[in-house]
Coordinates of C-alpha atoms in Angstrom, one line a residue:
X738 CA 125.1 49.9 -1.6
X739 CA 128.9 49.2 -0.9
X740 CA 130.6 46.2 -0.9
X741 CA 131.0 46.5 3.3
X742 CA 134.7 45.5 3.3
X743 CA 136.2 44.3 6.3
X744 CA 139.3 45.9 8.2
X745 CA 142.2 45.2 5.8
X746 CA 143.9 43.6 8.4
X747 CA 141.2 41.6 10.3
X748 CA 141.8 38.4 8.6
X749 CA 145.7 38.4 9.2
X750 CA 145.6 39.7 12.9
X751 CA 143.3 37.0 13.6
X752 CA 145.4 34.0 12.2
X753 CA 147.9 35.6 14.4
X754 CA 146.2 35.7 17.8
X755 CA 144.6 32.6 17.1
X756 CA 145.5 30.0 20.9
X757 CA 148.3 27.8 20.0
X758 CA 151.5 27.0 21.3
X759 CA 154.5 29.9 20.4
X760 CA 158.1 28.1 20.3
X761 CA 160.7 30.4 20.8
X762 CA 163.1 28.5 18.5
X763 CA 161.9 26.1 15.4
X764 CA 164.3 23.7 13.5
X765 CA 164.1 23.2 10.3
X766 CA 166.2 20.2 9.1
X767 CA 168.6 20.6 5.4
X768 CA 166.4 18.7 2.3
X769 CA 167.7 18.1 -0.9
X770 CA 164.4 18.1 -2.9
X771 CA 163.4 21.7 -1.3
X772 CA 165.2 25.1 -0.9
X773 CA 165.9 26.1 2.4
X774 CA 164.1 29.3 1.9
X775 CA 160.7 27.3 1.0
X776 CA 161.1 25.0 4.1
X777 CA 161.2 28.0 6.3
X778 CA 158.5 29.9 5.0
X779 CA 156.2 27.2 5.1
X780 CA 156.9 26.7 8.9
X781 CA 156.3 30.9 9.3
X782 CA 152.8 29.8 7.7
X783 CA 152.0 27.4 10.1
X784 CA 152.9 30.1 13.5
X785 CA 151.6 33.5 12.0
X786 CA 148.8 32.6 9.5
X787 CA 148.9 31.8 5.6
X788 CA 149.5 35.6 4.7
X789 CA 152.6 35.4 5.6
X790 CA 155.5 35.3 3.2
X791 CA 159.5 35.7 3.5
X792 CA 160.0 39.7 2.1
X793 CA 163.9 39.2 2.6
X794 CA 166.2 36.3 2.9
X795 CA 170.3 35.9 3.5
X796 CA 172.5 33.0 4.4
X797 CA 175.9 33.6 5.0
X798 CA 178.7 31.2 4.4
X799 CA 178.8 29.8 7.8
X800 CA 175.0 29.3 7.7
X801 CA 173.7 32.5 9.2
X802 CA 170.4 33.5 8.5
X803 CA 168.4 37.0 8.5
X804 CA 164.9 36.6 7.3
X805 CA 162.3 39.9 6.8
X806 CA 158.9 38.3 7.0
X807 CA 155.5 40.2 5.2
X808 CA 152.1 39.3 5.3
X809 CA 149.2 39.4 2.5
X810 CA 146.0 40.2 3.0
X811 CA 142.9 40.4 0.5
X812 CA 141.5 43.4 -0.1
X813 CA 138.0 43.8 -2.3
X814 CA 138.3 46.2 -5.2
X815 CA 135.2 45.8 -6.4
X816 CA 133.5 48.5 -9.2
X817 CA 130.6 49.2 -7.3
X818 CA 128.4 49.9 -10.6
X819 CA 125.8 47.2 -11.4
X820 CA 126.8 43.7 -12.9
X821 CA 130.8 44.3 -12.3
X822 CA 132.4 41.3 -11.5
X823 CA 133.9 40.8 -7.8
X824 CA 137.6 41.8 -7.7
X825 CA 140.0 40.9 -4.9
X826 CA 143.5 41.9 -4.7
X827 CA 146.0 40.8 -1.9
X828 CA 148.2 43.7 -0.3
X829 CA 151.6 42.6 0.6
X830 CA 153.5 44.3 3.5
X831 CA 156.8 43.4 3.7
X832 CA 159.3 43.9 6.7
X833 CA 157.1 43.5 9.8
X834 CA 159.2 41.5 11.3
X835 CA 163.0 40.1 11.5
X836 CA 164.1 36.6 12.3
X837 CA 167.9 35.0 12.8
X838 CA 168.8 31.5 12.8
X839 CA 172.2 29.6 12.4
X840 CA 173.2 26.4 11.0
X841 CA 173.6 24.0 13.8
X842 CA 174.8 20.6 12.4
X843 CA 172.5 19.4 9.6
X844 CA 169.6 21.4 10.8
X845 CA 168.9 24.9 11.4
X846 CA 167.9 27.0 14.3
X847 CA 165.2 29.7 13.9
X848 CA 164.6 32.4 16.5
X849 CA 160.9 32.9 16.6
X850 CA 159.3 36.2 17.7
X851 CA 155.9 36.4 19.8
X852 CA 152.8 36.8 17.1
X853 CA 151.9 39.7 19.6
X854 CA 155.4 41.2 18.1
X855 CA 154.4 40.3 14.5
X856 CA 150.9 41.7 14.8
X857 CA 152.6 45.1 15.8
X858 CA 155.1 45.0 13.5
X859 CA 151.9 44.4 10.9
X860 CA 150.2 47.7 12.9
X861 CA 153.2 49.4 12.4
X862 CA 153.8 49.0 8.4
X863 CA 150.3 49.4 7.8
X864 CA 150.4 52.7 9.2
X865 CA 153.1 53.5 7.2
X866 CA 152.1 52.7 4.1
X867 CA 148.7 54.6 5.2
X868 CA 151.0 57.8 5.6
X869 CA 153.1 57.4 2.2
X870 CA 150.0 57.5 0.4
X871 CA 148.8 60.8 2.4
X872 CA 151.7 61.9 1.0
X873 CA 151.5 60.7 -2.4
X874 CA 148.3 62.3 -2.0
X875 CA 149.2 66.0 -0.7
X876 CA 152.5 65.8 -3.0
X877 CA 150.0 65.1 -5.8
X878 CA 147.5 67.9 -5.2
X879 CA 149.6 70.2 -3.5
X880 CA 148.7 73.3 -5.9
X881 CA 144.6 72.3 -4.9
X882 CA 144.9 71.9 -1.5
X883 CA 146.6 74.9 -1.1
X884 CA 144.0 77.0 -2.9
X885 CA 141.7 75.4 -0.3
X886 CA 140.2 78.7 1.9
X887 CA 140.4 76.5 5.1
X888 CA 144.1 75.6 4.2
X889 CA 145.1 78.9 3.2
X890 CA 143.8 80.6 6.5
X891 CA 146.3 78.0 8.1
X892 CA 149.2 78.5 5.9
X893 CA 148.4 82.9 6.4
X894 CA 151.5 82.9 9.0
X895 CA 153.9 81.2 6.6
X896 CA 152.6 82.7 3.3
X897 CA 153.5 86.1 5.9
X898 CA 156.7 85.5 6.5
X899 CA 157.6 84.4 3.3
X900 CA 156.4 87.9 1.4
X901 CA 157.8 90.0 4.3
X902 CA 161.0 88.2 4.2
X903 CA 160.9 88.9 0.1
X904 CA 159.7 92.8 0.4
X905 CA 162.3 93.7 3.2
X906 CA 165.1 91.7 2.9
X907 CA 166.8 91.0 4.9
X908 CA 163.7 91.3 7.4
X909 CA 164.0 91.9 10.9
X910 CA 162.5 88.4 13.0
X911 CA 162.0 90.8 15.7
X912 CA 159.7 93.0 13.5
X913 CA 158.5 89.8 11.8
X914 CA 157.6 88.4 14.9
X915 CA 155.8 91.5 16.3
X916 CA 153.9 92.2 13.6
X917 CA 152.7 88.5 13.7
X918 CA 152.0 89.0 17.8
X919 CA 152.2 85.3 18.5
X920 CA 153.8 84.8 22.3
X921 CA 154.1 81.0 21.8
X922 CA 157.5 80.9 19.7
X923 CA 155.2 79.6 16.7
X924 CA 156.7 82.5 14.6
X925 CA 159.9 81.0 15.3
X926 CA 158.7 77.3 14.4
X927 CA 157.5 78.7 10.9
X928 CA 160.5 80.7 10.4
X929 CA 163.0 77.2 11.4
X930 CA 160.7 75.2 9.3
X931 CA 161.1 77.6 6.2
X932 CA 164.9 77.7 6.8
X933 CA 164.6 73.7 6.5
X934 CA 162.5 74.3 3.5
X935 CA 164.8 76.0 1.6
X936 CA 162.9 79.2 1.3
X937 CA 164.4 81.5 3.9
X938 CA 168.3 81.8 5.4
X939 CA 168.3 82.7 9.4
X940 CA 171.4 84.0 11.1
X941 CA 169.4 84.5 14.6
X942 CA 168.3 88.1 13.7
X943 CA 167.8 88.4 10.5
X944 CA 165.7 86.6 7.3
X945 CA 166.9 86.3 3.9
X946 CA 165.1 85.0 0.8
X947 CA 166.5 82.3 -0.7
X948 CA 166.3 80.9 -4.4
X949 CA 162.6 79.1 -4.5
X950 CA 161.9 82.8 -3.0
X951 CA 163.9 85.3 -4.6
X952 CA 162.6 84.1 -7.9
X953 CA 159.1 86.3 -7.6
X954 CA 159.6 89.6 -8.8
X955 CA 158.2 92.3 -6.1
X956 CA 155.6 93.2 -7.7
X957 CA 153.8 89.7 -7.8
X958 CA 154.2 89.1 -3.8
X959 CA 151.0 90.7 -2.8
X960 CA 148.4 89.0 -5.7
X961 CA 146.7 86.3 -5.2
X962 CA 148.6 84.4 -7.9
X963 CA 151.6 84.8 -5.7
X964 CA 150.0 83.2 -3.0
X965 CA 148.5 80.4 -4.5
X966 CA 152.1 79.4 -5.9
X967 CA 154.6 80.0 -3.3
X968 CA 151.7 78.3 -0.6
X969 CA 151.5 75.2 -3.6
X970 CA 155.3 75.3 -3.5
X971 CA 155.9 75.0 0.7
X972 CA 152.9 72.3 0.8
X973 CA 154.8 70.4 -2.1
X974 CA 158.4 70.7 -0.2
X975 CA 157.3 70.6 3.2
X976 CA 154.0 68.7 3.9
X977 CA 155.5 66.1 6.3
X978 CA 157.0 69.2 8.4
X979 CA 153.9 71.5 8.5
X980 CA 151.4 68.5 9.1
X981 CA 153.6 66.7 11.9
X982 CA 155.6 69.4 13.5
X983 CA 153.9 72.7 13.5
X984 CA 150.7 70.6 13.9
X985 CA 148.4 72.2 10.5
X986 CA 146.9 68.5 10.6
X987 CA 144.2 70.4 8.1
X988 CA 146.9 69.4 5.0
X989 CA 146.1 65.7 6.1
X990 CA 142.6 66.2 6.1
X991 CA 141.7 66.1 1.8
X992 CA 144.3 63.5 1.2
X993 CA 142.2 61.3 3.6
X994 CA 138.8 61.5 1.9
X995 CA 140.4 61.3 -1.2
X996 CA 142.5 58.2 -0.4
X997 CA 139.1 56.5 0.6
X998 CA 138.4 56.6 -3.3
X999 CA 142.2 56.0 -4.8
X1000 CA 143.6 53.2 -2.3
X1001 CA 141.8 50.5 -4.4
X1002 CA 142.0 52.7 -7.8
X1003 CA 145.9 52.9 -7.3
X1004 CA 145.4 49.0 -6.2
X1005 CA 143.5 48.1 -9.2
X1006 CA 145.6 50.2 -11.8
X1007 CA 142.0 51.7 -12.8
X1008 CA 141.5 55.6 -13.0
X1009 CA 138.2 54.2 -14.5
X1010 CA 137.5 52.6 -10.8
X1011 CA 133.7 53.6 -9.6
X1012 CA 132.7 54.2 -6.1
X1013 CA 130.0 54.9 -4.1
X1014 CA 129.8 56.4 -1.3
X1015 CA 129.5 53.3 1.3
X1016 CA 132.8 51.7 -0.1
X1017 CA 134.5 54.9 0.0
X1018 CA 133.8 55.7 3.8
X1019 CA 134.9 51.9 4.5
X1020 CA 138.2 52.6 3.1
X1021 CA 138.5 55.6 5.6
X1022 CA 137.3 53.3 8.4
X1023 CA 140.2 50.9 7.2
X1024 CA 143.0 53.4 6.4
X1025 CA 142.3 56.1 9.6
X1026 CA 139.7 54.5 12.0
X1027 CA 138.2 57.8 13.0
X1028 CA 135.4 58.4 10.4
X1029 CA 133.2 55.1 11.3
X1030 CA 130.2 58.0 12.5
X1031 CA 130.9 60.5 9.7
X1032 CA 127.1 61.4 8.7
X1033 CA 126.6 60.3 4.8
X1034 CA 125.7 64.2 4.0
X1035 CA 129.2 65.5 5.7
X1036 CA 131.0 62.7 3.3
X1037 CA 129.2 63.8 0.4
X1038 CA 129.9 67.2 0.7
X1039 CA 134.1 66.4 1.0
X1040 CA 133.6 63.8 -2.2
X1041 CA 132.4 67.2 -3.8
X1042 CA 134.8 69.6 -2.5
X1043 CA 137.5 67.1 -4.6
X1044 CA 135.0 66.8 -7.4
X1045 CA 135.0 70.5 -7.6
X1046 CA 139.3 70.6 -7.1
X1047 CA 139.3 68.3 -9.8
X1048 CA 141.0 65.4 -7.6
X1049 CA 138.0 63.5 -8.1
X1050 CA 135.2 62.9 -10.8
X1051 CA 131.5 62.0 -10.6
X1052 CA 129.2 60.0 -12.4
X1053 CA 125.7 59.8 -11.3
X1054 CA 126.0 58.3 -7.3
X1055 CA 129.8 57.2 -8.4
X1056 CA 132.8 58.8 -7.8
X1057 CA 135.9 57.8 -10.2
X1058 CA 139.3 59.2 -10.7
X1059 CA 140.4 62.8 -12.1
X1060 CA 143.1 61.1 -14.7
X1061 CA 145.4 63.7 -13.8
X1062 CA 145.4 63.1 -10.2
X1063 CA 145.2 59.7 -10.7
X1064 CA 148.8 59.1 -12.8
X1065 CA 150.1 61.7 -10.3
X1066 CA 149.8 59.9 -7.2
X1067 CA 150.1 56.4 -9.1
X1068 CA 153.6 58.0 -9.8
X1069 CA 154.3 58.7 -6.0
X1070 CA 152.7 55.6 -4.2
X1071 CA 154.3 52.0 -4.0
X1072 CA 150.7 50.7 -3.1

């Protein structure tokens, strides 16, 4: 059974929206037995909720402050294998939220934001750490994912362009385009997205290859080999692009299930970390929401799909890291 973790956040967001008074502005008077910075933080405690913690802090000469509050929550990292001991680790999120105050006489003068504006601001960050480690993730096990048949069938109008562009250079867009029959302008959102890329050069009428192109001799561009690098190559340089502007949301869609497993291995520093399936789909719940009423067969059968990629390894009903992967993304990830 898993260890049925709560929402990573639940304990923080509800210090936050606990009923109680919000001042708008707090003092906080000078002490010569603690540092300013300790004084304020422990006032921040008392409004937002013991998780929360000063991530930045300046004072100017004239007494100016600019204060970048965090908040820590516990998260359980638990081996799920019989007889582990329990293992909680608290995730810090810094910069949710930024505060000013000034020196006024011998006290000083905080600005206080709403904890409806520090709760978002929580929201916020969390999602954004969420998305670094998709990308840690894709950047990771780019050359996998791209070998993928679902991902390569997405990726056929790029992976087109790209060997036209390199067997008729410089290629006609009008003939690249036609030959593609899309009516939407989607040829010309790959082909803009490439150019970004660094793959292709458009002057409005014609493609040329670039370097990260030119580099495959002709008579590689139609084998399979060819395809599985140069695709491994624009996943690598361009997941953000493909996945957020031209929509192929099917790059996001590994790195999810296999950030169920390798949020608390990254957290816990253990490629060694075991699974099971139940704490895995409750770190999907927490990172992306969506997945609460994935069937236990469906999640079983993407835990395989990375087994078999070699993101992931199995052990009996466990699932632990592929070493590889694991240093990889530990490399990439600030989690």
């Amino acid at each position: 059974m898993g260890r049925g973790n709560r929402s990573t956040a639940d304990i923080s967001i509800q210090h936050m929206s606990q009923s109680r008074l919000e001042p708008e502005v707090v003092h906080i008077p000078r002490s010569e037995e603690y540092p300013l910075e300790n004084l304020i933080e422990r006032k921040l405690k008392q409004i937002y909720g013991s998780g929360t913690y000063i991530s930045d802090y300046y004072e100017t000469e004239e007494g100016n402050l600019s204060i970048k509050i965090g908040n820590s929550f516990p998260k359980d990292v638990t081996d799920c294998r019989p007889g582990e001991e329990p293992v909680i680790k608290f995730i810090d999120i810094d910069g949710i939220a930024e505060l000013t105050g000034e020196q006024v006489d011998s006290r000083y003068k905080i600005q206080i934001k709403s904890r409806e504006e520090v709760s978002e601001g929580l929201t916020r960050e969390k999602r954004k750490l969420r998305e670094d480690l998709g990308d840690a993730m894709a950047r990771a096990t780019y050359d996998k994912i791209a070998q993928t048949p679902a991902v390569e069938n997405q990726l056929n109008p790029i992976k087109q362009i790209l060997r036209w562009t390199r067997l008729y250079h410089p290629a006609s867009f009008e003939d690249v385009r036609d030959a593609q029959d899309k009516d939407d302008g989607k040829t010309l959102q790959y082909v803009q997205t490439l150019e970004t890329l660094g793959f292709i050069r458009f002057d409005g009428k014609k493609l040329y290859a670039e370097d990260p192109l030119n580099k495959y001799d002709l008579d590689d561009i139609s084998t399979k080999k060819f395809n599985e690098k140069i695709l491994g190559e624009v996943v690598e340089r361009g997941y953000k692009q493909l996945s957020e502007q031209l929509g192929l949301n099917i790059l996001r869609h590994l790195p999810k299930f296999a950030n169920g497993y390798y949020f608390d291995a990254i957290e816990r520093n253990d490629p060694d970390l075991h699974l099971d399936l139940d704490s895995i789909r409750s770190n999907i719940v927490d990172l992306y929401g969506y997945q609460s009423g994935l069937h236990d067969w469906v999640l079983r059968d993407k835990m395989d799909e990375l087994v078999s990629l070699k993101i992931l390894d199995d052990e009996e009903d466990y699932y632990h890291a592929n070493e590889k992967t694991f240093y990889k993304v530990a490399e990439r990830t600030a989690v």
